[in-house]
Amino acid sequence: MRAEARKGYKYEYGYEECDWIERDKVRVYQFDVDDSQKTTVTKLSCGEYGFEAMTFYDTLEQLNRQTMIIEEEHTA
């Protein structure tokens, strides 16, 4: 991440310089289990804004939809 972007996050969210980890020092792996219980391990690449892990995104999206439905039912 660029230094100027880090400064913005530092002031906005209270991060310190020691809170940042350089991309080349981090590895992330995704574990997928198929129907036969076989696990496939995939190394995820790091982009400019971090790691893209669709399994986490999909789960968060599903939880967000469920939360919205529950909130709508309780406010109706």
Short mmCIF file of N, CA and C in Angstrom, two decimals:
data_model
loop_
_atom_site.label_atom_id
_atom_site.label_comp_id
_atom_site.label_asym_id
_atom_site.label_seq_id
_atom_site.Cartn_x
_atom_site.Cartn_y
_atom_site.Cartn_z
N MET A 1 0.85 -1.17 0.00
CA MET A 1 0.00 0.00 0.00
C MET A 1 0.89 1.24 0.00
N ARG A 2 0.46 2.21 -0.70
CA ARG A 2 1.24 3.45 -0.79
C ARG A 2 1.28 4.17 0.54
N ALA A 3 2.38 4.89 0.76
CA ALA A 3 2.60 5.59 2.03
C ALA A 3 1.51 6.61 2.31
N GLU A 4 1.06 7.34 1.28
CA GLU A 4 0.03 8.36 1.50
C GLU A 4 -1.31 7.73 1.91
N ALA A 5 -1.60 6.55 1.37
CA ALA A 5 -2.83 5.85 1.77
C ALA A 5 -2.74 5.39 3.22
N ARG A 6 -1.56 4.92 3.61
CA ARG A 6 -1.37 4.49 5.00
C ARG A 6 -1.57 5.64 5.97
N LYS A 7 -1.08 6.81 5.63
CA LYS A 7 -1.24 7.97 6.51
C LYS A 7 -2.72 8.27 6.74
N GLY A 8 -3.52 8.18 5.67
CA GLY A 8 -4.95 8.42 5.80
C GLY A 8 -5.60 7.43 6.75
N TYR A 9 -5.26 6.15 6.61
CA TYR A 9 -5.82 5.14 7.49
C TYR A 9 -5.33 5.33 8.92
N LYS A 10 -4.10 5.77 9.06
CA LYS A 10 -3.54 5.99 10.40
C LYS A 10 -4.40 6.99 11.16
N TYR A 11 -4.72 8.09 10.53
CA TYR A 11 -5.49 9.11 11.21
C TYR A 11 -6.96 8.75 11.34
N GLU A 12 -7.49 8.10 10.32
CA GLU A 12 -8.92 7.78 10.34
C GLU A 12 -9.26 6.63 11.27
N TYR A 13 -8.38 5.60 11.33
CA TYR A 13 -8.69 4.40 12.11
C TYR A 13 -7.73 4.13 13.26
N GLY A 14 -6.71 4.95 13.42
CA GLY A 14 -5.80 4.79 14.54
C GLY A 14 -4.69 3.78 14.34
N TYR A 15 -4.41 3.38 13.08
CA TYR A 15 -3.32 2.45 12.82
C TYR A 15 -1.97 3.13 12.99
N GLU A 16 -1.00 2.37 13.41
CA GLU A 16 0.39 2.83 13.50
C GLU A 16 1.20 2.18 12.39
N GLU A 17 2.35 2.70 12.11
CA GLU A 17 3.20 2.15 11.06
C GLU A 17 3.54 0.68 11.33
N CYS A 18 3.70 0.31 12.58
CA CYS A 18 4.04 -1.07 12.93
C CYS A 18 2.87 -2.03 12.71
N ASP A 19 1.66 -1.52 12.44
CA ASP A 19 0.49 -2.36 12.20
C ASP A 19 0.44 -2.91 10.77
N TRP A 20 1.23 -2.35 9.88
CA TRP A 20 1.21 -2.74 8.48
C TRP A 20 2.15 -3.91 8.22
N ILE A 21 1.73 -4.80 7.34
CA ILE A 21 2.56 -5.94 6.93
C ILE A 21 2.76 -5.82 5.43
N GLU A 22 3.98 -5.94 5.00
CA GLU A 22 4.28 -5.87 3.57
C GLU A 22 3.76 -7.10 2.85
N ARG A 23 3.26 -6.90 1.62
CA ARG A 23 2.68 -7.99 0.84
C ARG A 23 3.61 -9.18 0.67
N ASP A 24 4.89 -8.90 0.45
CA ASP A 24 5.83 -9.99 0.18
C ASP A 24 6.17 -10.81 1.42
N LYS A 25 5.64 -10.42 2.57
CA LYS A 25 5.89 -11.15 3.81
C LYS A 25 4.68 -11.96 4.27
N VAL A 26 3.64 -12.01 3.43
CA VAL A 26 2.40 -12.69 3.80
C VAL A 26 2.03 -13.71 2.74
N ARG A 27 1.52 -14.85 3.17
CA ARG A 27 0.99 -15.87 2.26
C ARG A 27 -0.39 -16.26 2.78
N VAL A 28 -1.32 -16.43 1.85
CA VAL A 28 -2.67 -16.83 2.21
C VAL A 28 -3.06 -18.01 1.33
N TYR A 29 -3.67 -19.01 1.96
CA TYR A 29 -4.10 -20.21 1.26
C TYR A 29 -5.58 -20.44 1.51
N GLN A 30 -6.27 -20.88 0.49
CA GLN A 30 -7.68 -21.21 0.61
C GLN A 30 -7.83 -22.72 0.57
N PHE A 31 -8.62 -23.25 1.48
CA PHE A 31 -8.87 -24.69 1.57
C PHE A 31 -10.31 -24.95 1.13
N ASP A 32 -10.48 -25.74 0.09
CA ASP A 32 -11.81 -26.10 -0.40
C ASP A 32 -11.98 -27.61 -0.26
N VAL A 33 -13.14 -28.01 0.29
CA VAL A 33 -13.45 -29.43 0.47
C VAL A 33 -14.58 -29.77 -0.49
N ASP A 34 -14.36 -30.79 -1.32
CA ASP A 34 -15.40 -31.18 -2.28
C ASP A 34 -16.35 -32.21 -1.65
N ASP A 35 -17.30 -32.67 -2.44
CA ASP A 35 -18.32 -33.60 -1.94
C ASP A 35 -17.75 -34.93 -1.46
N SER A 36 -16.59 -35.31 -2.00
CA SER A 36 -15.98 -36.58 -1.56
C SER A 36 -15.02 -36.37 -0.38
N GLN A 37 -15.05 -35.17 0.20
CA GLN A 37 -14.24 -34.79 1.35
C GLN A 37 -12.75 -34.64 1.01
N LYS A 38 -12.45 -34.48 -0.27
CA LYS A 38 -11.07 -34.22 -0.69
C LYS A 38 -10.82 -32.71 -0.58
N THR A 39 -9.69 -32.35 0.03
CA THR A 39 -9.34 -30.94 0.23
C THR A 39 -8.35 -30.48 -0.83
N THR A 40 -8.67 -29.36 -1.44
CA THR A 40 -7.77 -28.72 -2.41
C THR A 40 -7.25 -27.43 -1.78
N VAL A 41 -5.94 -27.26 -1.80
CA VAL A 41 -5.32 -26.07 -1.22
C VAL A 41 -4.84 -25.19 -2.37
N THR A 42 -5.25 -23.91 -2.33
CA THR A 42 -4.89 -22.97 -3.39
C THR A 42 -4.23 -21.75 -2.77
N LYS A 43 -3.07 -21.39 -3.29
CA LYS A 43 -2.39 -20.18 -2.83
C LYS A 43 -3.07 -18.98 -3.49
N LEU A 44 -3.45 -18.00 -2.69
CA LEU A 44 -4.10 -16.80 -3.20
C LEU A 44 -3.06 -15.71 -3.44
N SER A 45 -3.24 -14.99 -4.52
CA SER A 45 -2.30 -13.91 -4.82
C SER A 45 -2.77 -12.63 -4.14
N CYS A 46 -1.83 -11.74 -3.92
CA CYS A 46 -2.12 -10.47 -3.24
C CYS A 46 -2.15 -9.35 -4.27
N GLY A 47 -3.25 -8.64 -4.34
CA GLY A 47 -3.37 -7.49 -5.22
C GLY A 47 -3.05 -6.21 -4.47
N GLU A 48 -3.32 -5.11 -5.09
CA GLU A 48 -3.02 -3.81 -4.50
C GLU A 48 -3.74 -3.59 -3.17
N TYR A 49 -4.95 -4.17 -3.04
CA TYR A 49 -5.74 -3.96 -1.83
C TYR A 49 -5.85 -5.20 -0.96
N GLY A 50 -4.98 -6.16 -1.17
CA GLY A 50 -4.97 -7.34 -0.32
C GLY A 50 -5.33 -8.61 -1.07
N PHE A 51 -5.78 -9.61 -0.33
CA PHE A 51 -6.09 -10.91 -0.87
C PHE A 51 -7.57 -11.01 -1.18
N GLU A 52 -7.89 -11.57 -2.32
CA GLU A 52 -9.28 -11.78 -2.69
C GLU A 52 -9.64 -13.23 -2.44
N ALA A 53 -10.44 -13.43 -1.43
CA ALA A 53 -10.88 -14.79 -1.06
C ALA A 53 -12.39 -14.85 -1.23
N MET A 54 -12.83 -15.36 -2.36
CA MET A 54 -14.25 -15.37 -2.67
C MET A 54 -15.08 -16.17 -1.67
N THR A 55 -14.49 -17.20 -1.08
CA THR A 55 -15.27 -17.98 -0.11
C THR A 55 -15.65 -17.11 1.09
N PHE A 56 -14.76 -16.24 1.53
CA PHE A 56 -15.08 -15.32 2.62
C PHE A 56 -16.10 -14.29 2.17
N TYR A 57 -15.90 -13.77 0.96
CA TYR A 57 -16.83 -12.78 0.43
C TYR A 57 -18.23 -13.37 0.31
N ASP A 58 -18.33 -14.58 -0.24
CA ASP A 58 -19.63 -15.22 -0.41
C ASP A 58 -20.33 -15.42 0.93
N THR A 59 -19.58 -15.85 1.94
CA THR A 59 -20.15 -16.06 3.27
C THR A 59 -20.62 -14.74 3.87
N LEU A 60 -19.81 -13.69 3.75
CA LEU A 60 -20.21 -12.39 4.28
C LEU A 60 -21.44 -11.85 3.56
N GLU A 61 -21.50 -12.05 2.26
CA GLU A 61 -22.67 -11.60 1.50
C GLU A 61 -23.93 -12.34 1.95
N GLN A 62 -23.82 -13.64 2.16
CA GLN A 62 -24.96 -14.43 2.63
C GLN A 62 -25.41 -13.97 4.03
N LEU A 63 -24.46 -13.76 4.93
CA LEU A 63 -24.79 -13.28 6.27
C LEU A 63 -25.44 -11.90 6.23
N ASN A 64 -24.96 -11.05 5.35
CA ASN A 64 -25.53 -9.72 5.20
C ASN A 64 -26.98 -9.80 4.73
N ARG A 65 -27.25 -10.67 3.75
CA ARG A 65 -28.63 -10.86 3.26
C ARG A 65 -29.54 -11.36 4.38
N GLN A 66 -29.05 -12.32 5.17
CA GLN A 66 -29.85 -12.86 6.26
C GLN A 66 -30.14 -11.78 7.30
N THR A 67 -29.15 -10.97 7.60
CA THR A 67 -29.33 -9.88 8.57
C THR A 67 -30.37 -8.89 8.09
N MET A 68 -30.33 -8.55 6.81
CA MET A 68 -31.30 -7.60 6.26
C MET A 68 -32.71 -8.16 6.34
N ILE A 69 -32.88 -9.45 6.05
CA ILE A 69 -34.20 -10.08 6.12
C ILE A 69 -34.72 -10.05 7.55
N ILE A 70 -33.88 -10.40 8.52
CA ILE A 70 -34.27 -10.41 9.92
C ILE A 70 -34.65 -9.01 10.38
N GLU A 71 -33.85 -8.02 10.01
CA GLU A 71 -34.15 -6.64 10.39
C GLU A 71 -35.47 -6.17 9.78
N GLU A 72 -35.71 -6.52 8.53
CA GLU A 72 -36.97 -6.12 7.88
C GLU A 72 -38.17 -6.77 8.56
N GLU A 73 -38.03 -8.01 8.97
CA GLU A 73 -39.14 -8.71 9.63
C GLU A 73 -39.44 -8.10 11.00
N HIS A 74 -38.42 -7.61 11.68
CA HIS A 74 -38.64 -7.06 13.02
C HIS A 74 -39.03 -5.59 13.02
N THR A 75 -38.88 -4.92 11.89
CA THR A 75 -39.28 -3.52 11.82
C THR A 75 -40.60 -3.35 11.12
N ALA A 76 -41.14 -4.44 10.58
CA ALA A 76 -42.41 -4.36 9.85
C ALA A 76 -43.59 -4.41 10.79
#
